[in-house]
Coordinates of C-alpha atoms in Angstrom, one line a residue:
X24 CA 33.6 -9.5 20.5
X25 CA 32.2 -10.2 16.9
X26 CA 34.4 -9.7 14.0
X27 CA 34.1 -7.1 11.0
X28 CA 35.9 -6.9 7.2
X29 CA 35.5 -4.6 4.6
X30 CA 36.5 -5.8 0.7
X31 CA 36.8 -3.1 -1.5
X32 CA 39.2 -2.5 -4.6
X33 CA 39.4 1.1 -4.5
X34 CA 41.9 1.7 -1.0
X35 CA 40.5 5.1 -0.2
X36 CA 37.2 3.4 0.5
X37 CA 38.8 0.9 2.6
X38 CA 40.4 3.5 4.6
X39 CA 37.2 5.9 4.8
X40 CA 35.1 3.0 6.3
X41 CA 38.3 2.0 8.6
X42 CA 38.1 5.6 10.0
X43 CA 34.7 6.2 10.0
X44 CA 33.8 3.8 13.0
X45 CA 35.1 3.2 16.2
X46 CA 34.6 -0.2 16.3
X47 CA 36.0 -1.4 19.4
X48 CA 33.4 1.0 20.8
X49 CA 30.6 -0.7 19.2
X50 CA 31.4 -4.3 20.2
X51 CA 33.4 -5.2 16.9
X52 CA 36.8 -5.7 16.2
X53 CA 37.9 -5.2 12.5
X54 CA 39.7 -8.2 11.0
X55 CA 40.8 -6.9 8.1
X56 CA 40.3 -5.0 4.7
X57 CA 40.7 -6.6 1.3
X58 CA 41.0 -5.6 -2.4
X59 CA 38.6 -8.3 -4.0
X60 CA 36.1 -11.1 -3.1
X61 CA 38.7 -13.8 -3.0
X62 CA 41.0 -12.7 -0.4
X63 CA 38.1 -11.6 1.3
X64 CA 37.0 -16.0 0.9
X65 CA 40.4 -16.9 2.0
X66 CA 40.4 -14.8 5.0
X67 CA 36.6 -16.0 5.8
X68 CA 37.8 -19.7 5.8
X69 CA 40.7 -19.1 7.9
X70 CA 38.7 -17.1 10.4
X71 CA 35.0 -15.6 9.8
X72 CA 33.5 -12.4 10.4
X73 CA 30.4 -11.9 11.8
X74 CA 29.6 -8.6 9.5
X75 CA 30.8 -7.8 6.1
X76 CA 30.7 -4.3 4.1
X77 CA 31.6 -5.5 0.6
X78 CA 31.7 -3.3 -3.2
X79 CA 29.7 -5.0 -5.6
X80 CA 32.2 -4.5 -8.1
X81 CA 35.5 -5.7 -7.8
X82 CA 38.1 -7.9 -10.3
X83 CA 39.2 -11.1 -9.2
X84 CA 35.9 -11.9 -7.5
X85 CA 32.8 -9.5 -7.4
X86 CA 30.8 -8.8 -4.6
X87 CA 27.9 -11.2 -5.9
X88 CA 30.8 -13.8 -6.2
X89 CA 32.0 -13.0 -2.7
X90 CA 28.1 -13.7 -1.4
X91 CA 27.8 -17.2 -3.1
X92 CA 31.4 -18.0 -1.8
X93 CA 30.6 -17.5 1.7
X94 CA 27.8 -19.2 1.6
X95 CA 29.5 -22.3 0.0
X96 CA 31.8 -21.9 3.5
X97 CA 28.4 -22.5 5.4
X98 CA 28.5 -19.2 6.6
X99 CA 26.4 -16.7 7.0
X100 CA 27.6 -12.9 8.0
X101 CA 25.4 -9.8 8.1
X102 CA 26.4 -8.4 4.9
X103 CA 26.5 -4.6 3.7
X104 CA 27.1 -3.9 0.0
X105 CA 28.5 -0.6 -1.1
X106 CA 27.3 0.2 -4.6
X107 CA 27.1 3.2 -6.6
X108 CA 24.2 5.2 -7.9
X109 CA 23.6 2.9 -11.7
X110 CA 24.3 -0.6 -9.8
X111 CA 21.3 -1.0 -8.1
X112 CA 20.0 -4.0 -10.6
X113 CA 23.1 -5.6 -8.8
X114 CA 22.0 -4.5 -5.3
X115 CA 18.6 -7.0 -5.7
X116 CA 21.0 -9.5 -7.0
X117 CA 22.5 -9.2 -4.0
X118 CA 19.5 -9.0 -1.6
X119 CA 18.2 -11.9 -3.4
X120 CA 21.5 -14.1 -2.3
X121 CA 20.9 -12.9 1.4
X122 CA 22.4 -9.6 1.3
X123 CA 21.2 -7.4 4.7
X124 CA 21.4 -3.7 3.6
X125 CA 23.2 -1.4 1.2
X126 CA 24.7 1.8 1.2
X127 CA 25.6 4.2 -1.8
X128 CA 29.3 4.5 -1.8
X129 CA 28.6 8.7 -2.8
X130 CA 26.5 8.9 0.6
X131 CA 29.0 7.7 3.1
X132 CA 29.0 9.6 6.0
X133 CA 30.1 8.9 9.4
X134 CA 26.6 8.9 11.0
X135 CA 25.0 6.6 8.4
X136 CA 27.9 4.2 8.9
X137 CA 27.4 4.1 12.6
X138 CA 23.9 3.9 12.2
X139 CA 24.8 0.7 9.7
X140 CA 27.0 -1.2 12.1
X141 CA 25.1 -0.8 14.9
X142 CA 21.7 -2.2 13.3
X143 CA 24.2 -5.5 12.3
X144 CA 25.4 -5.7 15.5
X145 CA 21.5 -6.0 16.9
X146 CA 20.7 -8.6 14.5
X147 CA 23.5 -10.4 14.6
X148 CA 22.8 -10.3 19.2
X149 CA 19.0 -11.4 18.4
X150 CA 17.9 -14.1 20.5
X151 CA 21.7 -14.6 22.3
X152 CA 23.7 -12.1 24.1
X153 CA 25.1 -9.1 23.1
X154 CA 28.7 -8.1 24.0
X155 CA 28.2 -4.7 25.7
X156 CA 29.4 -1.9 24.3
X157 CA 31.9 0.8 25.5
X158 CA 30.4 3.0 27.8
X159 CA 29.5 5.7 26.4
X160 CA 28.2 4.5 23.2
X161 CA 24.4 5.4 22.5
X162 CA 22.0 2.5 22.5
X163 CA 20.5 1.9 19.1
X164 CA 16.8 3.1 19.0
X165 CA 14.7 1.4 15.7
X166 CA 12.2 3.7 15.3
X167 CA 11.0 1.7 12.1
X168 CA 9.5 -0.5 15.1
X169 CA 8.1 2.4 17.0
X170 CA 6.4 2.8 14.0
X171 CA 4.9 -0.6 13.0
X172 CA 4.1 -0.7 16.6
X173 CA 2.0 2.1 16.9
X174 CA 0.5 1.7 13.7
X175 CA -1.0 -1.3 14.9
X176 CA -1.5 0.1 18.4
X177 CA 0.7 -2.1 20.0
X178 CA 2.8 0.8 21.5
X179 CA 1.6 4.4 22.5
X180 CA 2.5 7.2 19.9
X181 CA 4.5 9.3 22.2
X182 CA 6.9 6.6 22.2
X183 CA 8.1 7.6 18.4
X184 CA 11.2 9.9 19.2
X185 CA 10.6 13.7 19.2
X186 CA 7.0 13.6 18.7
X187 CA 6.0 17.0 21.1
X188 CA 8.2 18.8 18.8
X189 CA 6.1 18.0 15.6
X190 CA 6.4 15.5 13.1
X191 CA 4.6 15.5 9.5
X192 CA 3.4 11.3 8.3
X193 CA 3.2 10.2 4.4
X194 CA 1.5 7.7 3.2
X195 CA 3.1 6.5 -0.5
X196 CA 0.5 4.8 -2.8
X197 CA 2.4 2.8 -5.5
X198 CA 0.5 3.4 -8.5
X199 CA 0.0 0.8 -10.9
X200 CA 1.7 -1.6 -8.9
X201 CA -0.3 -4.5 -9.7
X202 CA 1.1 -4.0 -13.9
X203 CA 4.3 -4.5 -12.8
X204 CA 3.8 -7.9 -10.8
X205 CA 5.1 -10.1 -13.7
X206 CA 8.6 -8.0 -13.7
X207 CA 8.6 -8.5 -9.6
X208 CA 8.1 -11.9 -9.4
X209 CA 6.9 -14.2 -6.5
X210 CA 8.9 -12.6 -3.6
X211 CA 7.7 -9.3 -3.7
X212 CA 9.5 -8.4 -0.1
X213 CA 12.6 -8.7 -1.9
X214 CA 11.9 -7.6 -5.3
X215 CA 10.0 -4.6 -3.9
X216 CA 9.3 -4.0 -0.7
X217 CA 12.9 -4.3 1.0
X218 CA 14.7 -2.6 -1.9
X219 CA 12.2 0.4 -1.7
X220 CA 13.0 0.2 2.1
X221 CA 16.5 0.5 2.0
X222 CA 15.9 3.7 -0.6
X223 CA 14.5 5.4 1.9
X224 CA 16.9 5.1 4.4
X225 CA 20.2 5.4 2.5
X226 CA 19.0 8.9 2.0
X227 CA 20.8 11.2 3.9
X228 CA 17.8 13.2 5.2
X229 CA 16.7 10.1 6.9
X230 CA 17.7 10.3 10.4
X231 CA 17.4 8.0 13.2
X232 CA 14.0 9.9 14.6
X233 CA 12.6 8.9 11.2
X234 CA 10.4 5.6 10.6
X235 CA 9.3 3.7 7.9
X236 CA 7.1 0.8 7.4
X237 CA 5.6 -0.9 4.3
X238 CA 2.1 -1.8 5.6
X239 CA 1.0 -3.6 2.6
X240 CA 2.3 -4.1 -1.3
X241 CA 1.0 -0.8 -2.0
X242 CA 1.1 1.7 1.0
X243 CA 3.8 2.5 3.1
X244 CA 4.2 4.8 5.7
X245 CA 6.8 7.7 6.6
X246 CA 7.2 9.3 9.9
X247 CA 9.2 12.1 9.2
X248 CA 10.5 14.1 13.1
X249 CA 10.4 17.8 12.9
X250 CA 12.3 17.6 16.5
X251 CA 15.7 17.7 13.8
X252 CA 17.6 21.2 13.9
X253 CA 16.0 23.1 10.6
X254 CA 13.2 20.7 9.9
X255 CA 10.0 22.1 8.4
X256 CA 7.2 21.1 6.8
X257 CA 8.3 22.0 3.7
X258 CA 11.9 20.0 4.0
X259 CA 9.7 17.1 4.3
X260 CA 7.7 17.4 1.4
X261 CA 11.2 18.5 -0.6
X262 CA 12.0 14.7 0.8
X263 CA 9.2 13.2 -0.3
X264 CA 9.5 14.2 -3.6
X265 CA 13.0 13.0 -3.8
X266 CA 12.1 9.7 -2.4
X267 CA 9.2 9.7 -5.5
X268 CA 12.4 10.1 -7.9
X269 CA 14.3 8.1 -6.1
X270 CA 11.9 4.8 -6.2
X271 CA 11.0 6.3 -10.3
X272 CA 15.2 6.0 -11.2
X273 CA 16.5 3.2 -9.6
X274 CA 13.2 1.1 -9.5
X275 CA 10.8 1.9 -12.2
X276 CA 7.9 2.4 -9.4
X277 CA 5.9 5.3 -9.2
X278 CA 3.9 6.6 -6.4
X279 CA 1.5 9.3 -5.1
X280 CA 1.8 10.5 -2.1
X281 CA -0.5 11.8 0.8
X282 CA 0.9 14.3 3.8
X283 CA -0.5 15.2 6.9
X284 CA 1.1 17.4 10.1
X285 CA -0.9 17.0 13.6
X286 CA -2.0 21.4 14.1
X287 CA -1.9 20.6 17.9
X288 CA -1.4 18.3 20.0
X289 CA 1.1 15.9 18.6
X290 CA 0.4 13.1 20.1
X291 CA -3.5 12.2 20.5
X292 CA -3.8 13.8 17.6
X293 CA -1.5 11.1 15.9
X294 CA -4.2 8.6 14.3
X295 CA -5.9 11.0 12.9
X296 CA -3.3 12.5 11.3
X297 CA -2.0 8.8 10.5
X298 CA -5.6 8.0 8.4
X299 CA -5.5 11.8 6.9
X300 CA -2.5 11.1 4.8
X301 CA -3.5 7.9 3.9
X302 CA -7.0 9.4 2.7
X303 CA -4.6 12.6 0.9
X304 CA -3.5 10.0 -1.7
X305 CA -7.1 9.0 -2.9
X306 CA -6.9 12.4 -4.3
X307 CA -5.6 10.6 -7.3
X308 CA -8.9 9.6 -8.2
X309 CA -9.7 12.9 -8.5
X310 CA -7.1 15.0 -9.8
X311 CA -4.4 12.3 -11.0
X312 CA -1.5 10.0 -9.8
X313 CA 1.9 11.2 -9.1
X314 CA 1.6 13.9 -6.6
X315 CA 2.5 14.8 -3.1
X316 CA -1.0 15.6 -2.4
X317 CA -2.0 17.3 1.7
X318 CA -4.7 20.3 2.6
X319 CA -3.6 22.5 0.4
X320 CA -5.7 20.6 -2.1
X321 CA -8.6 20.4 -0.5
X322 CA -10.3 23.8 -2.4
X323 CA -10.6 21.9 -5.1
X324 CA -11.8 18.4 -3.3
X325 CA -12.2 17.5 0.1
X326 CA -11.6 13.5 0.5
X327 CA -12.3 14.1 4.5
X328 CA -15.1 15.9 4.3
X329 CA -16.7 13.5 0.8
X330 CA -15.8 10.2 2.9
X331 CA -18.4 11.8 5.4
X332 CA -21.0 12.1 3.0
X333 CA -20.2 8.7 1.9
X334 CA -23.2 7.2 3.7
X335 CA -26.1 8.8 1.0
X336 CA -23.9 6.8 -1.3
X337 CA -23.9 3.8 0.1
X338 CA -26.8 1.6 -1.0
X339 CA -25.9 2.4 -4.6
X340 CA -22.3 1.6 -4.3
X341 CA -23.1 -1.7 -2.1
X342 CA -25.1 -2.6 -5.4
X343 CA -21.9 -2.3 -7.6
X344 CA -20.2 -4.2 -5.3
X345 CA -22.6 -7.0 -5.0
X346 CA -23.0 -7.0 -8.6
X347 CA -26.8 -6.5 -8.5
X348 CA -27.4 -4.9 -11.9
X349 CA -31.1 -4.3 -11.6
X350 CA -30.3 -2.2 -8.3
X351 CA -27.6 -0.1 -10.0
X352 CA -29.7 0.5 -12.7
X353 CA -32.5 1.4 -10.9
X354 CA -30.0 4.2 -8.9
X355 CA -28.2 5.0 -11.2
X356 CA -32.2 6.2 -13.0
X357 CA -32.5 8.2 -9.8
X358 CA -28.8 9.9 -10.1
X359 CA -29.5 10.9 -13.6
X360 CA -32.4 12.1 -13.3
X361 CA -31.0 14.6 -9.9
X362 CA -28.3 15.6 -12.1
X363 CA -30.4 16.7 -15.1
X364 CA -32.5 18.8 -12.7
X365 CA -29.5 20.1 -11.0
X366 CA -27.6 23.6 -11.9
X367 CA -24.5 21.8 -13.8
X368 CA -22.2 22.6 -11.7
X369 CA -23.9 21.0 -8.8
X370 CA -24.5 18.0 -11.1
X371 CA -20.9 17.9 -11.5
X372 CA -20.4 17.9 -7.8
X373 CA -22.8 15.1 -7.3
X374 CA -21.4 13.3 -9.9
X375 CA -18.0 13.6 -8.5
X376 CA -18.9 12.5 -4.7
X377 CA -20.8 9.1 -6.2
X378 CA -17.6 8.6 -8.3
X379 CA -14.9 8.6 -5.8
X380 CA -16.8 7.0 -2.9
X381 CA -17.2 4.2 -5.7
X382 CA -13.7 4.3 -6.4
X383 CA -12.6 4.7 -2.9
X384 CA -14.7 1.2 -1.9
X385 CA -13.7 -0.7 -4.8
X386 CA -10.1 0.4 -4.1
X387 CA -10.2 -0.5 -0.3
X388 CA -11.8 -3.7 -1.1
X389 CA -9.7 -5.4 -4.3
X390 CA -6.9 -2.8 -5.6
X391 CA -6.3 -5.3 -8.6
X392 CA -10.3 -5.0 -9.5
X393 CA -9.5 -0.8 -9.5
X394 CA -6.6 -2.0 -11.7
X395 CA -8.1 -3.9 -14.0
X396 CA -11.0 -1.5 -14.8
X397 CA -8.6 1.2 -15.9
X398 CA -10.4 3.5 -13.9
X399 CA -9.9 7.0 -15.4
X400 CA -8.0 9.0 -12.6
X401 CA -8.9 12.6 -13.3
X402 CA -12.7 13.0 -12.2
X403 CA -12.4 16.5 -11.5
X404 CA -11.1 17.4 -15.2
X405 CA -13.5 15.3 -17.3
X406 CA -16.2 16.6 -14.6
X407 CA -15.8 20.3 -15.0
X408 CA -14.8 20.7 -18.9
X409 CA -18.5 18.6 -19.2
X410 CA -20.8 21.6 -20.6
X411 CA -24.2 20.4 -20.3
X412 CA -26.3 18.0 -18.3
X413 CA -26.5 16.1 -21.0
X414 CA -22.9 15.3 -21.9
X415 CA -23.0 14.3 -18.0
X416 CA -25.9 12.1 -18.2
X417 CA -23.7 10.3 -20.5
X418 CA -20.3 10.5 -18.8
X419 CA -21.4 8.8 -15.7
X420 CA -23.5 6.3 -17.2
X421 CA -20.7 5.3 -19.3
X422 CA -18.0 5.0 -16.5
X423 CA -20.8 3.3 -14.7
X424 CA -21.2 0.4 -17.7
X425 CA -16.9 0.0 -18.1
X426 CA -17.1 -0.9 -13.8
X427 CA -20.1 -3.4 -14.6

């Protein structure tokens, strides 16, 4: 059977997570609780424990004290930190030394903290044996997983819990992310990635049907179950918006996000629904950054139905990209010339699909280029307060100069 401790100064804690789990039920046997780091040590040398939940403030020895400690003993536990909501600069610390996970001593509940012990106990079993459990006990079901594996069509989409019952996917685009790469450092999984991770799901609406997976530095997906009693569409965008604070207070990132709910059939329907949120958050070219952005949007701009249209674009936006300045000047002659010829509000429009298909390409193909170019992120504003053709004429040739 492995072994678990918890080191915490304040005793109520200690007694709350003693409580909290039925441990011999879950293939552990707790070997003891511990005001600070260094009785915690001293117990660890005389006999270790496999998984640790340990405060990240305590006198005597801290919880980042504690860390190095054990790894001086050549061990190395599945550690848990318990922190409060202004310690998080801590929590990297801690990640950083080899800390596994954290959870916010003001969220503690009983299912979190069962959901807690047994991911350490399947980590800690990887690649060996695992000590069955009591019967009874539920088997531990990582829909995170699911979710990368279906993302990458490696497993079938009704395989993500509760997916017949509904389910609503966001894709968070971190904005700006690539001015805040000096501040992150070389390890970006655990400088940003993981810590943005385990935001997500130390939130108590996060519930074991829910998956999360961080496809690249800047997009990461949510799959958010509507199979939970009460669910709605609108509880999920209440969440994503507290997830945008969230990753804004404790992490200084901020985001726009794009949501997307199959409106039948759940599950063939998945992929598409998949690549709709993910096309939501290019909205921010168009109306700005920040948002929670889904259909309801789409009145003002249509990303689905402008990424169809994108092929008319095409040769003039494969010049940008190859750099071939006497083709873009040669289009961009023909653009002008529609758009002074055009009503000015159907210049505007025309104006508008060149622009974000640009954007959208030089986006997909460099995201530090789009960066760098400090593209300006309200098209549809500076397009529709234009007055005449003229002052149009010049608008677009002059975003068109700044990109080449």
């Amino acid at each position: 059977m492995l072994r678990a401790m918890i080191v915490d100064d304040e005793i109520l804690v200690r007694a709350t997570l003693e409580k909290m789990v039925d441990w011999a039920a879950e293939g552990f046997q707790l070997a003891g609780c511990y005001a600070n780091g260094q009785a915690a040590l001293e117990a660890m040398e005389r006999c270790p424990a496999d998984l640790v939940f340990t405060d990240i403030k305590m006198p005597v020895c801290s919880g980042l004290e504690f860390i190095d400690g054990v790894h001086a003993l050549g061990l190395a536990p599945h550690i848990v930190v318990l922190s409060a909501f202004d310690e998080f600069p801590l929590v990297k610390q801690a990640f950083k030394k080899g800390a596994a996970d954290y959870v916010l001593k003001q969220e503690i509940v009983p299912a979190r903290m069962l959901e807690l012990v047994r991911e350490a106990r399947a980590a800690l079993c990887a690649g060996g044996d695992a000590p069955a459990p009591a019967p009874g006990a539920a088997p531990l079901r990582d829909t995170n997983a699911i979710l990368q594996d279906v993302i990458f069509h490696n497993a079938l989409p009704g395989e993500l819990p509760g997916l017949e019952q509904g389910y609503v996917v966001a894709c968070f685009f971190l904005d700006e992310i690539y001015r805040e790469m000096a501040r992150l450092g070389t390890d970006v999984n655990a400088t940003l990635t993981q810590p943005l991770t385990k935001l997500v799901m130390q939130m108590p609406q996060f519930r074991s049907t829910d998956g999360f997976y961080s496809f690249d530095m800047s997009r990461h997906f949510l799959f958010y179950s509507l199979a939970q009693p009460g669910r709605t569409v609108e509880k999920a965008r209440t969440f994503l918006a507290q997830v945008q604070r969230a990753w804004k207070n404790y992490m200084n990132i901020s985001c726009t996000v794009g949501m997307a709910a199959p409106h039948a059939e759940p599950e063939t329907s998945f992929y598409t629904v998949l690549e709709q949120a993910e096309t939501n958050t290019t909205l921010r070219y168009v109306l700005g950054p920040g948002r929670i952005y889904d259909e309801s949007y789409y009145p003002q701009f249509d990303p689905v139905t402008a990424l169809r249209q994108a092929k008319s674009c095409m040769p003039f936006i494969r010049a940008v990209m190859e750099a071939d300045f006497a083709q873009v000047e040669q289009y961009k002659n023909e653009l002008v010339g529609y758009m002074q010829d055009l009503p000015l509000e159907q210049g505007q429009s025309l104006a508008l699909l060149y622009l974000y298909n640009l954007y959208y390409e030089m986006g997909f193909y460099d995201m530090q280029v789009a960066y760098k170019l400090g593209l300006d992120h309200r098209l549809y504003q500076r397009l529709r307060a234009i007055e005449t053709q003229r002052d149009l004429v010049i608008y677009f040739t002059s975003v068109l100069r700044r990109i080449m």
